[in-house]
Amino acid sequence: MADVGWTEKAKFLVTGGAGFIGSHFAKRLVKDYPGARVVVLDKLTYAGNLDNLRELEKEDRFTFVRGDICDAEKVGEVMESCDVCVNFAAETHVDRSLGDASSFVLTDVYGTHVLLEAARRFGLKRFVQVSTDEVYGEILGDPVSEDSPLMPTNPYAASKAGGDRIAFSYYASFGVPVVITRCSNNYGSHQYPEKLFPLFITNVLEGKKLPVYGSGRNTRDWIHVEDHCSALEALMEAEGVEGLVFNIGSGNELSVLDIAEKILRLLDGSEGLIEHVTDRPAHDRRYALNTDRIRAKVDWASRIDFDQGLSDTVRWYRENRWWWEKIKSGETYRKYYEKMYDR
Ligand code: NAD
Ligand code: TYD
């Protein structure tokens, strides 16, 4: 349970709260702040899913509003009565951004601006911009600190860098109490099965191949979604952090092949399912973060052991086939999969 201060009776706005991380976060807020109200504003794109919020349906401190963060009127209506905004709303898949980046630029940059403008107008007490480690681009040397240059290499990462910097500018220019977070790759339950973990786990469960881009030696720092959310909660209410950027990572650096092998072992799948396919353009070989700042400022550390987190995650997808089969059997997903992988 979080250490509650002014947030005890706050009204939280969670944008993008029907997606993977935002839904975990909204559920945590309702549980950790028994006097608070939580509003989710989400456009329900292909990645937004009300099934992720099912357990909050009967909760009277929770409200869901369908809407686009680019719609200033809707954002104004929803934000007027709120104290805090945590912005998860974004187009998030690198491969899709390589196909058509327009929705990424619109939501991740312009949409963030619309939210910040409303936060400024209504005097919000805190605005957390959920950015990403991908804004740094490929990191081959020492783990990077928050002061390292931003060198995004794909349109998703570049759009997130735009949102990240617009957020900072609203702190510097207008004093909006912004905090910016750059987290590494998340894994956990309720993740849309286009991302590595849910794609590979559900493919093994269906007896399908695991499409590994290129050599599969690219590494990421994998963090459990609940560890990411605990860091966000701590930063949301910390004092003296306005205008700062915080890296969030766990130091669990593993390659795509490592992940594929671990998933196959947990599910008794054959290594023959691994299939090397054409590499993604501008595929960053590695991300690695220095997390000294968040450790020092809010005494945060990731707590979930990777192998335990992975085994719990695999169990969740095994036991909740209804959740992902509904998505994977839908036309939107099938068309995407065909275009991406069945060439
Ligand atoms: P997701 O794709 O699962 O969810 C995104 C949500 O945003 C969906 O519910 C979608 O409907 C909603 N959305 C999209 N466009 C919108 C718009 N215009 N208006 C309102 N809602 C809109 O993404 P996720 O993995 O949960 O990521 C959440 C945030 O965290 C994103 O900002 C992402 O950049 C950031 N992030 C993700 C990771 C990761 O590993 N997944 C790591 C670091 C940062
Ligand atoms: P992804 O989950 O798309 O996250 P990101 O690109 O934002 O880090 O991909 C994670 C890693 O897995 C990345 O190195 C690309 C690789 N990958 C594959 O090899 N095959 C796939 O089908 C996917 C989706 C990803």
mmCIF file of C-alpha atoms and ligand atoms in Angstrom:
data_model
loop_
_atom_site.group_PDB
_atom_site.id
_atom_site.type_symbol
_atom_site.label_atom_id
_atom_site.label_comp_id
_atom_site.label_asym_id
_atom_site.label_seq_id
_atom_site.Cartn_x
_atom_site.Cartn_y
_atom_site.Cartn_z
ATOM 1 C CA MET A 1 0.000 0.000 0.000
ATOM 2 C CA ALA A 2 1.327 3.399 -0.984
ATOM 3 C CA ASP A 3 2.181 6.004 1.598
ATOM 4 C CA VAL A 4 -0.850 8.293 1.191
ATOM 5 C CA GLY A 5 -0.693 12.061 1.700
ATOM 6 C CA TRP A 6 -2.650 14.604 -0.373
ATOM 7 C CA THR A 7 -3.438 11.771 -2.765
ATOM 8 C CA GLU A 8 -5.698 10.112 -0.173
ATOM 9 C CA LYS A 9 -8.887 11.701 -1.478
ATOM 10 C CA ALA A 10 -7.627 12.644 -4.911
ATOM 11 C CA LYS A 11 -9.352 12.131 -8.240
ATOM 12 C CA PHE A 12 -6.988 10.404 -10.654
ATOM 13 C CA LEU A 13 -7.267 10.527 -14.414
ATOM 14 C CA VAL A 14 -5.639 7.544 -16.115
ATOM 15 C CA THR A 15 -5.505 8.103 -19.859
ATOM 16 C CA GLY A 16 -5.018 4.948 -21.925
ATOM 17 C CA GLY A 17 -6.236 2.995 -18.901
ATOM 18 C CA ALA A 18 -7.883 0.244 -20.972
ATOM 19 C CA GLY A 19 -4.517 -0.853 -22.349
ATOM 20 C CA PHE A 20 -1.917 -3.155 -20.827
ATOM 21 C CA ILE A 21 -0.031 -0.999 -18.301
ATOM 22 C CA GLY A 22 -2.759 1.610 -17.744
ATOM 23 C CA SER A 23 -5.285 -1.060 -16.700
ATOM 24 C CA HIS A 24 -2.840 -2.551 -14.177
ATOM 25 C CA PHE A 25 -2.252 0.959 -12.864
ATOM 26 C CA ALA A 26 -5.963 1.873 -12.598
ATOM 27 C CA LYS A 27 -6.666 -1.342 -10.670
ATOM 28 C CA ARG A 28 -3.770 -0.612 -8.322
ATOM 29 C CA LEU A 29 -4.983 2.930 -7.649
ATOM 30 C CA VAL A 30 -8.465 1.745 -6.689
ATOM 31 C CA LYS A 31 -6.923 -0.782 -4.295
ATOM 32 C CA ASP A 32 -4.130 1.395 -2.847
ATOM 33 C CA TYR A 33 -6.132 4.607 -2.340
ATOM 34 C CA PRO A 34 -9.439 3.614 -0.704
ATOM 35 C CA GLY A 35 -10.654 7.224 -0.505
ATOM 36 C CA ALA A 36 -9.769 8.174 -4.049
ATOM 37 C CA ARG A 37 -11.701 8.187 -7.326
ATOM 38 C CA VAL A 38 -10.269 6.905 -10.583
ATOM 39 C CA VAL A 39 -11.353 7.917 -14.074
ATOM 40 C CA VAL A 40 -10.064 6.119 -17.152
ATOM 41 C CA LEU A 41 -10.206 8.019 -20.451
ATOM 42 C CA ASP A 42 -9.495 5.740 -23.399
ATOM 43 C CA LYS A 43 -10.281 5.800 -27.105
ATOM 44 C CA LEU A 44 -10.503 1.989 -27.242
ATOM 45 C CA THR A 45 -8.257 1.557 -30.247
ATOM 46 C CA TYR A 46 -7.437 -2.018 -31.286
ATOM 47 C CA ALA A 47 -5.215 -2.196 -28.151
ATOM 48 C CA GLY A 48 -7.791 -0.839 -25.693
ATOM 49 C CA ASN A 49 -9.888 -3.555 -24.082
ATOM 50 C CA LEU A 50 -12.672 -3.244 -21.509
ATOM 51 C CA ASP A 51 -11.989 -6.851 -20.471
ATOM 52 C CA ASN A 52 -8.836 -5.464 -18.829
ATOM 53 C CA LEU A 53 -11.005 -3.388 -16.478
ATOM 54 C CA ARG A 54 -13.697 -5.983 -15.772
ATOM 55 C CA GLU A 55 -12.915 -6.235 -12.081
ATOM 56 C CA LEU A 56 -13.614 -2.498 -11.659
ATOM 57 C CA GLU A 57 -17.040 -2.619 -13.341
ATOM 58 C CA LYS A 58 -18.990 -2.633 -10.061
ATOM 59 C CA GLU A 59 -16.634 -0.274 -8.224
ATOM 60 C CA ASP A 60 -18.450 3.012 -7.541
ATOM 61 C CA ARG A 61 -15.184 4.960 -7.180
ATOM 62 C CA PHE A 62 -14.301 4.050 -10.763
ATOM 63 C CA THR A 63 -15.545 5.643 -14.003
ATOM 64 C CA PHE A 64 -14.746 4.745 -17.599
ATOM 65 C CA VAL A 65 -15.037 7.406 -20.308
ATOM 66 C CA ARG A 66 -14.529 6.588 -23.953
ATOM 67 C CA GLY A 67 -12.700 9.427 -25.663
ATOM 68 C CA ASP A 68 -9.680 10.569 -27.627
ATOM 69 C CA ILE A 69 -6.879 12.544 -25.947
ATOM 70 C CA CYS A 70 -6.677 14.623 -29.141
ATOM 71 C CA ASP A 71 -10.252 15.871 -28.500
ATOM 72 C CA ALA A 72 -9.697 19.043 -26.445
ATOM 73 C CA GLU A 73 -13.371 19.437 -25.530
ATOM 74 C CA LYS A 74 -13.676 15.900 -24.173
ATOM 75 C CA VAL A 75 -10.343 16.157 -22.360
ATOM 76 C CA GLY A 76 -11.469 19.444 -20.757
ATOM 77 C CA GLU A 77 -14.767 17.901 -19.567
ATOM 78 C CA VAL A 78 -12.992 14.953 -17.983
ATOM 79 C CA MET A 79 -9.948 16.724 -16.553
ATOM 80 C CA GLU A 80 -11.736 19.681 -14.967
ATOM 81 C CA SER A 81 -12.550 17.822 -11.746
ATOM 82 C CA CYS A 82 -9.296 15.820 -11.523
ATOM 83 C CA ASP A 83 -6.193 16.363 -9.371
ATOM 84 C CA VAL A 84 -3.678 14.124 -11.100
ATOM 85 C CA CYS A 85 -3.243 12.817 -14.649
ATOM 86 C CA VAL A 86 -1.083 9.830 -15.504
ATOM 87 C CA ASN A 87 -0.811 9.629 -19.281
ATOM 88 C CA PHE A 88 -0.467 6.133 -20.731
ATOM 89 C CA ALA A 89 -2.514 6.837 -23.872
ATOM 90 C CA ALA A 90 -0.386 6.161 -26.923
ATOM 91 C CA GLU A 91 0.060 4.154 -30.061
ATOM 92 C CA THR A 92 2.694 1.736 -28.821
ATOM 93 C CA HIS A 93 3.841 -0.870 -31.319
ATOM 94 C CA VAL A 94 7.124 -0.234 -33.140
ATOM 95 C CA ASP A 95 6.256 -2.539 -36.071
ATOM 96 C CA ARG A 96 2.972 -0.724 -36.709
ATOM 97 C CA SER A 97 4.767 2.636 -36.603
ATOM 98 C CA LEU A 98 7.047 1.370 -39.364
ATOM 99 C CA GLY A 99 3.944 0.760 -41.509
ATOM 100 C CA ASP A 100 2.080 4.034 -40.883
ATOM 101 C CA ALA A 101 3.277 6.540 -38.300
ATOM 102 C CA SER A 102 0.474 9.102 -38.588
ATOM 103 C CA SER A 103 -1.591 7.902 -35.607
ATOM 104 C CA PHE A 104 1.623 7.777 -33.542
ATOM 105 C CA VAL A 105 2.487 11.393 -34.235
ATOM 106 C CA LEU A 106 -1.098 12.438 -33.631
ATOM 107 C CA THR A 107 -1.719 10.656 -30.335
ATOM 108 C CA ASP A 108 1.759 10.486 -28.821
ATOM 109 C CA VAL A 109 2.718 14.096 -29.605
ATOM 110 C CA TYR A 110 -0.407 16.168 -30.282
ATOM 111 C CA GLY A 111 -2.603 14.214 -27.833
ATOM 112 C CA THR A 112 -0.029 14.737 -25.086
ATOM 113 C CA HIS A 113 -0.077 18.450 -25.845
ATOM 114 C CA VAL A 114 -3.878 18.560 -25.527
ATOM 115 C CA LEU A 115 -3.670 16.895 -22.101
ATOM 116 C CA LEU A 116 -0.948 19.277 -20.924
ATOM 117 C CA GLU A 117 -2.903 22.311 -22.056
ATOM 118 C CA ALA A 118 -5.901 21.119 -19.993
ATOM 119 C CA ALA A 119 -3.610 20.336 -17.022
ATOM 120 C CA ARG A 120 -2.318 23.893 -17.217
ATOM 121 C CA ARG A 121 -5.812 25.355 -17.454
ATOM 122 C CA PHE A 122 -7.230 23.385 -14.535
ATOM 123 C CA GLY A 123 -4.137 23.634 -12.299
ATOM 124 C CA LEU A 124 -3.526 19.902 -11.841
ATOM 125 C CA LYS A 125 -1.367 18.929 -8.872
ATOM 126 C CA ARG A 126 0.678 16.410 -10.861
ATOM 127 C CA PHE A 127 0.989 15.272 -14.480
ATOM 128 C CA VAL A 128 2.939 12.067 -15.049
ATOM 129 C CA GLN A 129 4.023 11.536 -18.650
ATOM 130 C CA VAL A 130 4.715 7.846 -19.209
ATOM 131 C CA SER A 131 7.559 7.954 -21.716
ATOM 132 C CA THR A 132 9.893 5.106 -22.674
ATOM 133 C CA ASP A 133 13.552 4.078 -22.694
ATOM 134 C CA GLU A 134 13.268 3.812 -26.487
ATOM 135 C CA VAL A 135 13.668 7.609 -26.736
ATOM 136 C CA TYR A 136 17.421 7.137 -26.150
ATOM 137 C CA GLY A 137 17.799 4.880 -29.176
ATOM 138 C CA GLU A 138 20.214 1.980 -29.224
ATOM 139 C CA ILE A 139 22.519 1.792 -26.167
ATOM 140 C CA LEU A 140 25.615 -0.310 -26.675
ATOM 141 C CA GLY A 141 27.819 1.110 -23.901
ATOM 142 C CA ASP A 142 27.182 1.887 -20.245
ATOM 143 C CA PRO A 143 23.558 2.133 -19.088
ATOM 144 C CA VAL A 144 22.331 5.665 -19.814
ATOM 145 C CA SER A 145 21.286 8.306 -17.305
ATOM 146 C CA GLU A 146 18.371 10.714 -17.739
ATOM 147 C CA ASP A 147 20.734 13.399 -19.090
ATOM 148 C CA SER A 148 21.830 11.328 -22.100
ATOM 149 C CA PRO A 149 20.868 12.567 -25.563
ATOM 150 C CA LEU A 150 17.637 11.382 -27.174
ATOM 151 C CA MET A 151 18.311 9.539 -30.452
ATOM 152 C CA PRO A 152 15.095 7.652 -31.268
ATOM 153 C CA THR A 153 15.419 5.445 -34.336
ATOM 154 C CA ASN A 154 11.829 4.440 -35.174
ATOM 155 C CA PRO A 155 8.642 6.524 -35.517
ATOM 156 C CA TYR A 156 7.119 5.150 -32.292
ATOM 157 C CA ALA A 157 10.197 6.126 -30.275
ATOM 158 C CA ALA A 158 10.441 9.500 -32.030
ATOM 159 C CA SER A 159 6.785 10.284 -31.327
ATOM 160 C CA LYS A 160 7.261 9.345 -27.668
ATOM 161 C CA ALA A 161 10.319 11.609 -27.549
ATOM 162 C CA GLY A 162 8.099 14.432 -28.864
ATOM 163 C CA GLY A 163 5.534 13.838 -26.092
ATOM 164 C CA ASP A 164 8.312 13.568 -23.524
ATOM 165 C CA ARG A 165 9.789 16.951 -24.501
ATOM 166 C CA ILE A 166 6.418 18.708 -24.883
ATOM 167 C CA ALA A 167 5.690 17.586 -21.317
ATOM 168 C CA PHE A 168 8.984 19.029 -20.099
ATOM 169 C CA SER A 169 8.301 22.304 -21.917
ATOM 170 C CA TYR A 170 4.988 22.697 -20.043
ATOM 171 C CA TYR A 171 6.919 22.454 -16.788
ATOM 172 C CA ALA A 172 9.678 24.850 -17.918
ATOM 173 C CA SER A 173 7.394 27.384 -19.632
ATOM 174 C CA PHE A 174 4.237 27.295 -17.519
ATOM 175 C CA GLY A 175 5.140 25.533 -14.274
ATOM 176 C CA VAL A 176 2.829 22.557 -14.850
ATOM 177 C CA PRO A 177 3.983 19.996 -12.230
ATOM 178 C CA VAL A 178 5.144 17.403 -14.727
ATOM 179 C CA VAL A 179 7.132 14.242 -13.988
ATOM 180 C CA ILE A 180 8.460 12.213 -16.913
ATOM 181 C CA THR A 181 9.227 8.506 -16.694
ATOM 182 C CA ARG A 182 11.243 6.377 -19.122
ATOM 183 C CA CYS A 183 10.650 2.717 -18.404
ATOM 184 C CA SER A 184 12.150 -0.323 -20.071
ATOM 185 C CA ASN A 185 10.140 -3.163 -21.715
ATOM 186 C CA ASN A 186 7.250 -4.420 -19.604
ATOM 187 C CA TYR A 187 5.820 -7.935 -19.433
ATOM 188 C CA GLY A 188 2.825 -9.358 -17.552
ATOM 189 C CA SER A 189 -0.841 -10.295 -17.914
ATOM 190 C CA HIS A 190 -3.287 -8.473 -20.238
ATOM 191 C CA GLN A 191 -0.640 -7.430 -22.801
ATOM 192 C CA TYR A 192 -1.905 -7.265 -26.383
ATOM 193 C CA PRO A 193 -0.533 -10.298 -28.256
ATOM 194 C CA GLU A 194 1.471 -8.294 -30.780
ATOM 195 C CA LYS A 195 4.270 -7.698 -28.244
ATOM 196 C CA LEU A 196 7.026 -10.253 -27.707
ATOM 197 C CA PHE A 197 5.915 -12.023 -24.507
ATOM 198 C CA PRO A 198 2.196 -12.530 -25.183
ATOM 199 C CA LEU A 199 2.872 -13.262 -28.866
ATOM 200 C CA PHE A 200 5.374 -15.990 -28.111
ATOM 201 C CA ILE A 201 3.472 -17.492 -25.158
ATOM 202 C CA THR A 202 0.163 -17.692 -27.027
ATOM 203 C CA ASN A 203 1.844 -18.942 -30.205
ATOM 204 C CA VAL A 204 3.376 -21.845 -28.264
ATOM 205 C CA LEU A 205 -0.048 -22.569 -26.740
ATOM 206 C CA GLU A 206 -1.442 -22.702 -30.300
ATOM 207 C CA GLY A 207 1.461 -24.771 -31.660
ATOM 208 C CA LYS A 208 2.552 -21.884 -33.913
ATOM 209 C CA LYS A 209 6.065 -20.724 -34.806
ATOM 210 C CA LEU A 210 7.906 -18.036 -32.811
ATOM 211 C CA PRO A 211 9.041 -15.391 -35.319
ATOM 212 C CA VAL A 212 12.450 -14.167 -34.108
ATOM 213 C CA TYR A 213 13.645 -11.064 -35.947
ATOM 214 C CA GLY A 214 17.159 -11.469 -37.348
ATOM 215 C CA SER A 215 19.640 -13.169 -35.037
ATOM 216 C CA GLY A 216 17.460 -12.834 -31.917
ATOM 217 C CA ARG A 217 20.460 -11.508 -30.026
ATOM 218 C CA ASN A 218 18.885 -8.081 -29.426
ATOM 219 C CA THR A 219 18.481 -7.464 -25.717
ATOM 220 C CA ARG A 220 16.009 -5.524 -23.607
ATOM 221 C CA ASP A 221 15.809 -4.808 -19.862
ATOM 222 C CA TRP A 222 12.604 -6.673 -18.962
ATOM 223 C CA ILE A 223 10.513 -5.368 -16.065
ATOM 224 C CA HIS A 224 7.298 -6.763 -14.623
ATOM 225 C CA VAL A 225 4.342 -4.422 -15.182
ATOM 226 C CA GLU A 226 3.574 -4.282 -11.437
ATOM 227 C CA ASP A 227 7.127 -3.076 -10.713
ATOM 228 C CA HIS A 228 6.634 -0.319 -13.297
ATOM 229 C CA CYS A 229 3.317 0.642 -11.661
ATOM 230 C CA SER A 230 4.822 0.776 -8.169
ATOM 231 C CA ALA A 231 7.473 3.183 -9.460
ATOM 232 C CA LEU A 232 4.783 5.372 -11.049
ATOM 233 C CA GLU A 233 2.795 5.455 -7.816
ATOM 234 C CA ALA A 234 5.872 6.520 -5.867
ATOM 235 C CA LEU A 235 6.694 9.292 -8.366
ATOM 236 C CA MET A 236 3.101 10.453 -8.568
ATOM 237 C CA GLU A 237 3.124 11.549 -4.949
ATOM 238 C CA ALA A 238 6.806 12.288 -4.303
ATOM 239 C CA GLU A 239 7.827 15.799 -3.353
ATOM 240 C CA GLY A 240 10.482 17.839 -5.169
ATOM 241 C CA VAL A 241 10.400 15.859 -8.413
ATOM 242 C CA GLU A 242 8.587 18.289 -10.731
ATOM 243 C CA GLY A 243 10.370 18.829 -14.037
ATOM 244 C CA LEU A 244 12.508 15.716 -13.550
ATOM 245 C CA VAL A 245 12.891 12.669 -15.749
ATOM 246 C CA PHE A 246 13.181 9.215 -14.146
ATOM 247 C CA ASN A 247 14.510 6.054 -15.751
ATOM 248 C CA ILE A 248 12.706 2.927 -14.548
ATOM 249 C CA GLY A 249 14.279 -0.464 -15.137
ATOM 250 C CA SER A 250 15.075 -3.696 -13.400
ATOM 251 C CA GLY A 251 18.457 -4.705 -14.845
ATOM 252 C CA ASN A 252 17.058 -8.022 -16.201
ATOM 253 C CA GLU A 253 18.850 -7.890 -19.533
ATOM 254 C CA LEU A 254 17.898 -10.811 -21.760
ATOM 255 C CA SER A 255 17.894 -11.427 -25.502
ATOM 256 C CA VAL A 256 14.876 -12.373 -27.599
ATOM 257 C CA LEU A 257 16.309 -15.884 -27.985
ATOM 258 C CA ASP A 258 16.748 -16.187 -24.196
ATOM 259 C CA ILE A 259 13.087 -15.275 -23.765
ATOM 260 C CA ALA A 260 11.943 -17.700 -26.479
ATOM 261 C CA GLU A 261 13.906 -20.542 -24.878
ATOM 262 C CA LYS A 262 12.578 -19.809 -21.386
ATOM 263 C CA ILE A 263 8.968 -19.699 -22.631
ATOM 264 C CA LEU A 264 9.414 -22.966 -24.552
ATOM 265 C CA ARG A 265 10.858 -24.649 -21.454
ATOM 266 C CA LEU A 266 7.938 -23.508 -19.265
ATOM 267 C CA LEU A 267 5.392 -24.778 -21.795
ATOM 268 C CA ASP A 268 7.209 -27.966 -22.890
ATOM 269 C CA GLY A 269 7.411 -26.559 -26.423
ATOM 270 C CA SER A 270 9.926 -27.747 -28.986
ATOM 271 C CA GLU A 271 12.892 -25.513 -29.913
ATOM 272 C CA GLY A 272 11.902 -26.332 -33.501
ATOM 273 C CA LEU A 273 9.161 -23.711 -33.115
ATOM 274 C CA ILE A 274 11.800 -20.958 -33.242
ATOM 275 C CA GLU A 275 11.881 -19.435 -36.700
ATOM 276 C CA HIS A 276 14.311 -16.683 -37.669
ATOM 277 C CA VAL A 277 12.531 -14.170 -39.920
ATOM 278 C CA THR A 278 13.560 -10.946 -41.691
ATOM 279 C CA ASP A 279 14.835 -8.380 -39.218
ATOM 280 C CA ARG A 280 12.870 -5.248 -38.276
ATOM 281 C CA PRO A 281 14.331 -2.080 -39.902
ATOM 282 C CA ALA A 282 16.321 0.099 -37.461
ATOM 283 C CA HIS A 283 16.056 -2.674 -34.862
ATOM 284 C CA ASP A 284 17.818 -1.288 -31.770
ATOM 285 C CA ARG A 285 20.213 -3.931 -30.522
ATOM 286 C CA ARG A 286 20.064 -3.000 -26.871
ATOM 287 C CA TYR A 287 18.503 -0.688 -24.291
ATOM 288 C CA ALA A 288 20.084 -0.302 -20.842
ATOM 289 C CA LEU A 289 19.212 2.202 -18.123
ATOM 290 C CA ASN A 290 20.979 3.718 -15.174
ATOM 291 C CA THR A 291 18.308 3.916 -12.427
ATOM 292 C CA ASP A 292 20.296 5.680 -9.686
ATOM 293 C CA ARG A 293 17.988 8.705 -9.702
ATOM 294 C CA ILE A 294 14.737 6.914 -8.881
ATOM 295 C CA ARG A 295 16.503 4.793 -6.261
ATOM 296 C CA ALA A 296 17.886 7.898 -4.571
ATOM 297 C CA LYS A 297 14.773 10.107 -4.809
ATOM 298 C CA VAL A 298 11.992 7.706 -3.848
ATOM 299 C CA ASP A 299 13.838 4.629 -2.610
ATOM 300 C CA TRP A 300 12.243 2.488 -5.314
ATOM 301 C CA ALA A 301 13.591 -0.841 -6.570
ATOM 302 C CA SER A 302 12.013 -3.533 -8.718
ATOM 303 C CA ARG A 303 10.946 -6.483 -6.558
ATOM 304 C CA ILE A 304 9.687 -9.184 -8.891
ATOM 305 C CA ASP A 305 12.247 -11.856 -9.695
ATOM 306 C CA PHE A 306 12.331 -12.376 -13.465
ATOM 307 C CA ASP A 307 11.900 -16.169 -13.545
ATOM 308 C CA GLN A 308 9.036 -15.998 -11.039
ATOM 309 C CA GLY A 309 7.400 -13.127 -12.974
ATOM 310 C CA LEU A 310 7.737 -15.012 -16.247
ATOM 311 C CA SER A 311 6.319 -18.230 -14.850
ATOM 312 C CA ASP A 312 3.321 -16.336 -13.340
ATOM 313 C CA THR A 313 2.804 -14.563 -16.661
ATOM 314 C CA VAL A 314 2.902 -17.815 -18.651
ATOM 315 C CA ARG A 315 0.412 -19.345 -16.208
ATOM 316 C CA TRP A 316 -1.912 -16.359 -16.637
ATOM 317 C CA TYR A 317 -2.044 -16.748 -20.434
ATOM 318 C CA ARG A 318 -2.475 -20.522 -20.064
ATOM 319 C CA GLU A 319 -5.393 -20.057 -17.658
ATOM 320 C CA ASN A 320 -7.034 -17.116 -19.478
ATOM 321 C CA ARG A 321 -7.330 -18.349 -23.028
ATOM 322 C CA TRP A 322 -10.719 -16.599 -23.285
ATOM 323 C CA TRP A 323 -8.930 -13.235 -22.999
ATOM 324 C CA TRP A 324 -6.449 -13.686 -25.839
ATOM 325 C CA GLU A 325 -8.406 -16.099 -28.060
ATOM 326 C CA LYS A 326 -11.086 -13.408 -28.399
ATOM 327 C CA ILE A 327 -8.408 -11.006 -29.670
ATOM 328 C CA LYS A 328 -6.488 -13.449 -31.832
ATOM 329 C CA SER A 329 -9.587 -14.815 -33.563
ATOM 330 C CA GLY A 330 -10.836 -11.299 -34.440
ATOM 331 C CA GLU A 331 -10.486 -9.941 -37.963
ATOM 332 C CA THR A 332 -8.311 -6.966 -36.949
ATOM 333 C CA TYR A 333 -5.706 -9.208 -35.379
ATOM 334 C CA ARG A 334 -5.804 -11.883 -38.100
ATOM 335 C CA LYS A 335 -5.239 -9.264 -40.813
ATOM 336 C CA TYR A 336 -2.346 -7.751 -38.865
ATOM 337 C CA TYR A 337 -0.743 -11.174 -38.312
ATOM 338 C CA GLU A 338 -1.094 -12.129 -41.960
ATOM 339 C CA LYS A 339 0.517 -8.889 -43.096
ATOM 340 C CA MET A 340 3.346 -9.084 -40.556
ATOM 341 C CA TYR A 341 4.200 -12.767 -40.453
ATOM 342 C CA ASP A 342 2.470 -14.853 -43.135
ATOM 343 C CA ARG A 343 4.203 -13.207 -46.075
HETATM 344 P P1 NAD B 1 -1.180 -0.395 -25.019
HETATM 345 O O1 NAD B 1 -1.019 -0.285 -26.490
HETATM 346 O O2 NAD B 1 -1.488 -1.721 -24.406
HETATM 347 O O3 NAD B 1 -2.329 0.624 -24.523
HETATM 348 C C1 NAD B 1 -2.466 1.917 -25.025
HETATM 349 C C2 NAD B 1 -3.863 2.412 -24.650
HETATM 350 O O4 NAD B 1 -3.997 3.761 -25.120
HETATM 351 C C3 NAD B 1 -4.982 1.609 -25.290
HETATM 352 O O5 NAD B 1 -5.974 1.306 -24.315
HETATM 353 C C4 NAD B 1 -5.544 2.551 -26.350
HETATM 354 O O6 NAD B 1 -6.932 2.350 -26.611
HETATM 355 C C5 NAD B 1 -5.267 3.897 -25.734
HETATM 356 N N1 NAD B 1 -5.192 4.980 -26.731
HETATM 357 C C6 NAD B 1 -4.485 4.989 -27.891
HETATM 358 N N2 NAD B 1 -4.686 6.149 -28.550
HETATM 359 C C7 NAD B 1 -5.511 6.902 -27.768
HETATM 360 C C8 NAD B 1 -6.064 8.197 -27.896
HETATM 361 N N3 NAD B 1 -5.818 8.958 -28.969
HETATM 362 N N4 NAD B 1 -6.870 8.644 -26.917
HETATM 363 C C9 NAD B 1 -7.141 7.882 -25.819
HETATM 364 N N5 NAD B 1 -6.662 6.636 -25.662
HETATM 365 C C10 NAD B 1 -5.845 6.152 -26.616
HETATM 366 O O7 NAD B 1 0.149 0.228 -24.404
HETATM 367 P P2 NAD B 1 0.951 -0.116 -23.083
HETATM 368 O O8 NAD B 1 1.962 -1.142 -23.390
HETATM 369 O O9 NAD B 1 0.015 -0.300 -21.961
HETATM 370 O O10 NAD B 1 1.754 1.264 -22.896
HETATM 371 C C11 NAD B 1 1.186 2.321 -22.118
HETATM 372 C C12 NAD B 1 2.146 3.498 -22.110
HETATM 373 O O11 NAD B 1 3.394 3.092 -21.549
HETATM 374 C C13 NAD B 1 2.457 4.051 -23.503
HETATM 375 O O12 NAD B 1 2.528 5.444 -23.410
HETATM 376 C C14 NAD B 1 3.823 3.463 -23.824
HETATM 377 O O13 NAD B 1 4.549 4.285 -24.700
HETATM 378 C C15 NAD B 1 4.456 3.428 -22.442
HETATM 379 N N6 NAD B 1 5.496 2.404 -22.260
HETATM 380 C C16 NAD B 1 5.230 1.104 -22.561
HETATM 381 C C17 NAD B 1 6.214 0.141 -22.344
HETATM 382 C C18 NAD B 1 5.952 -1.321 -22.649
HETATM 383 O O14 NAD B 1 6.870 -2.131 -22.560
HETATM 384 N N7 NAD B 1 4.726 -1.712 -22.994
HETATM 385 C C19 NAD B 1 7.461 0.516 -21.816
HETATM 386 C C20 NAD B 1 7.699 1.872 -21.514
HETATM 387 C C21 NAD B 1 6.688 2.799 -21.727
HETATM 388 P P1 TYD B 2 8.478 -5.569 -28.796
HETATM 389 O O1 TYD B 2 7.686 -6.398 -27.833
HETATM 390 O O2 TYD B 2 7.831 -5.168 -30.079
HETATM 391 O O3 TYD B 2 9.007 -4.303 -27.992
HETATM 392 P P2 TYD B 2 10.026 -3.133 -28.483
HETATM 393 O O4 TYD B 2 10.323 -3.275 -29.910
HETATM 394 O O5 TYD B 2 9.201 -1.927 -28.186
HETATM 395 O O6 TYD B 2 11.232 -3.293 -27.604
HETATM 396 O O7 TYD B 2 9.824 -6.321 -29.163
HETATM 397 C C1 TYD B 2 10.745 -6.719 -28.165
HETATM 398 C C2 TYD B 2 11.921 -7.398 -28.835
HETATM 399 O O8 TYD B 2 11.461 -8.584 -29.473
HETATM 400 C C3 TYD B 2 12.573 -6.563 -29.938
HETATM 401 O O9 TYD B 2 13.972 -6.827 -29.930
HETATM 402 C C4 TYD B 2 11.959 -7.122 -31.218
HETATM 403 C C5 TYD B 2 11.756 -8.578 -30.874
HETATM 404 N N1 TYD B 2 10.621 -9.234 -31.576
HETATM 405 C C6 TYD B 2 10.839 -10.365 -32.358
HETATM 406 O O10 TYD B 2 11.991 -10.851 -32.502
HETATM 407 N N2 TYD B 2 9.779 -10.937 -32.997
HETATM 408 C C7 TYD B 2 8.512 -10.448 -32.894
HETATM 409 O O11 TYD B 2 7.576 -11.004 -33.521
HETATM 410 C C8 TYD B 2 8.287 -9.286 -32.065
HETATM 411 C C9 TYD B 2 6.921 -8.690 -31.925
HETATM 412 C C10 TYD B 2 9.374 -8.722 -31.419
#
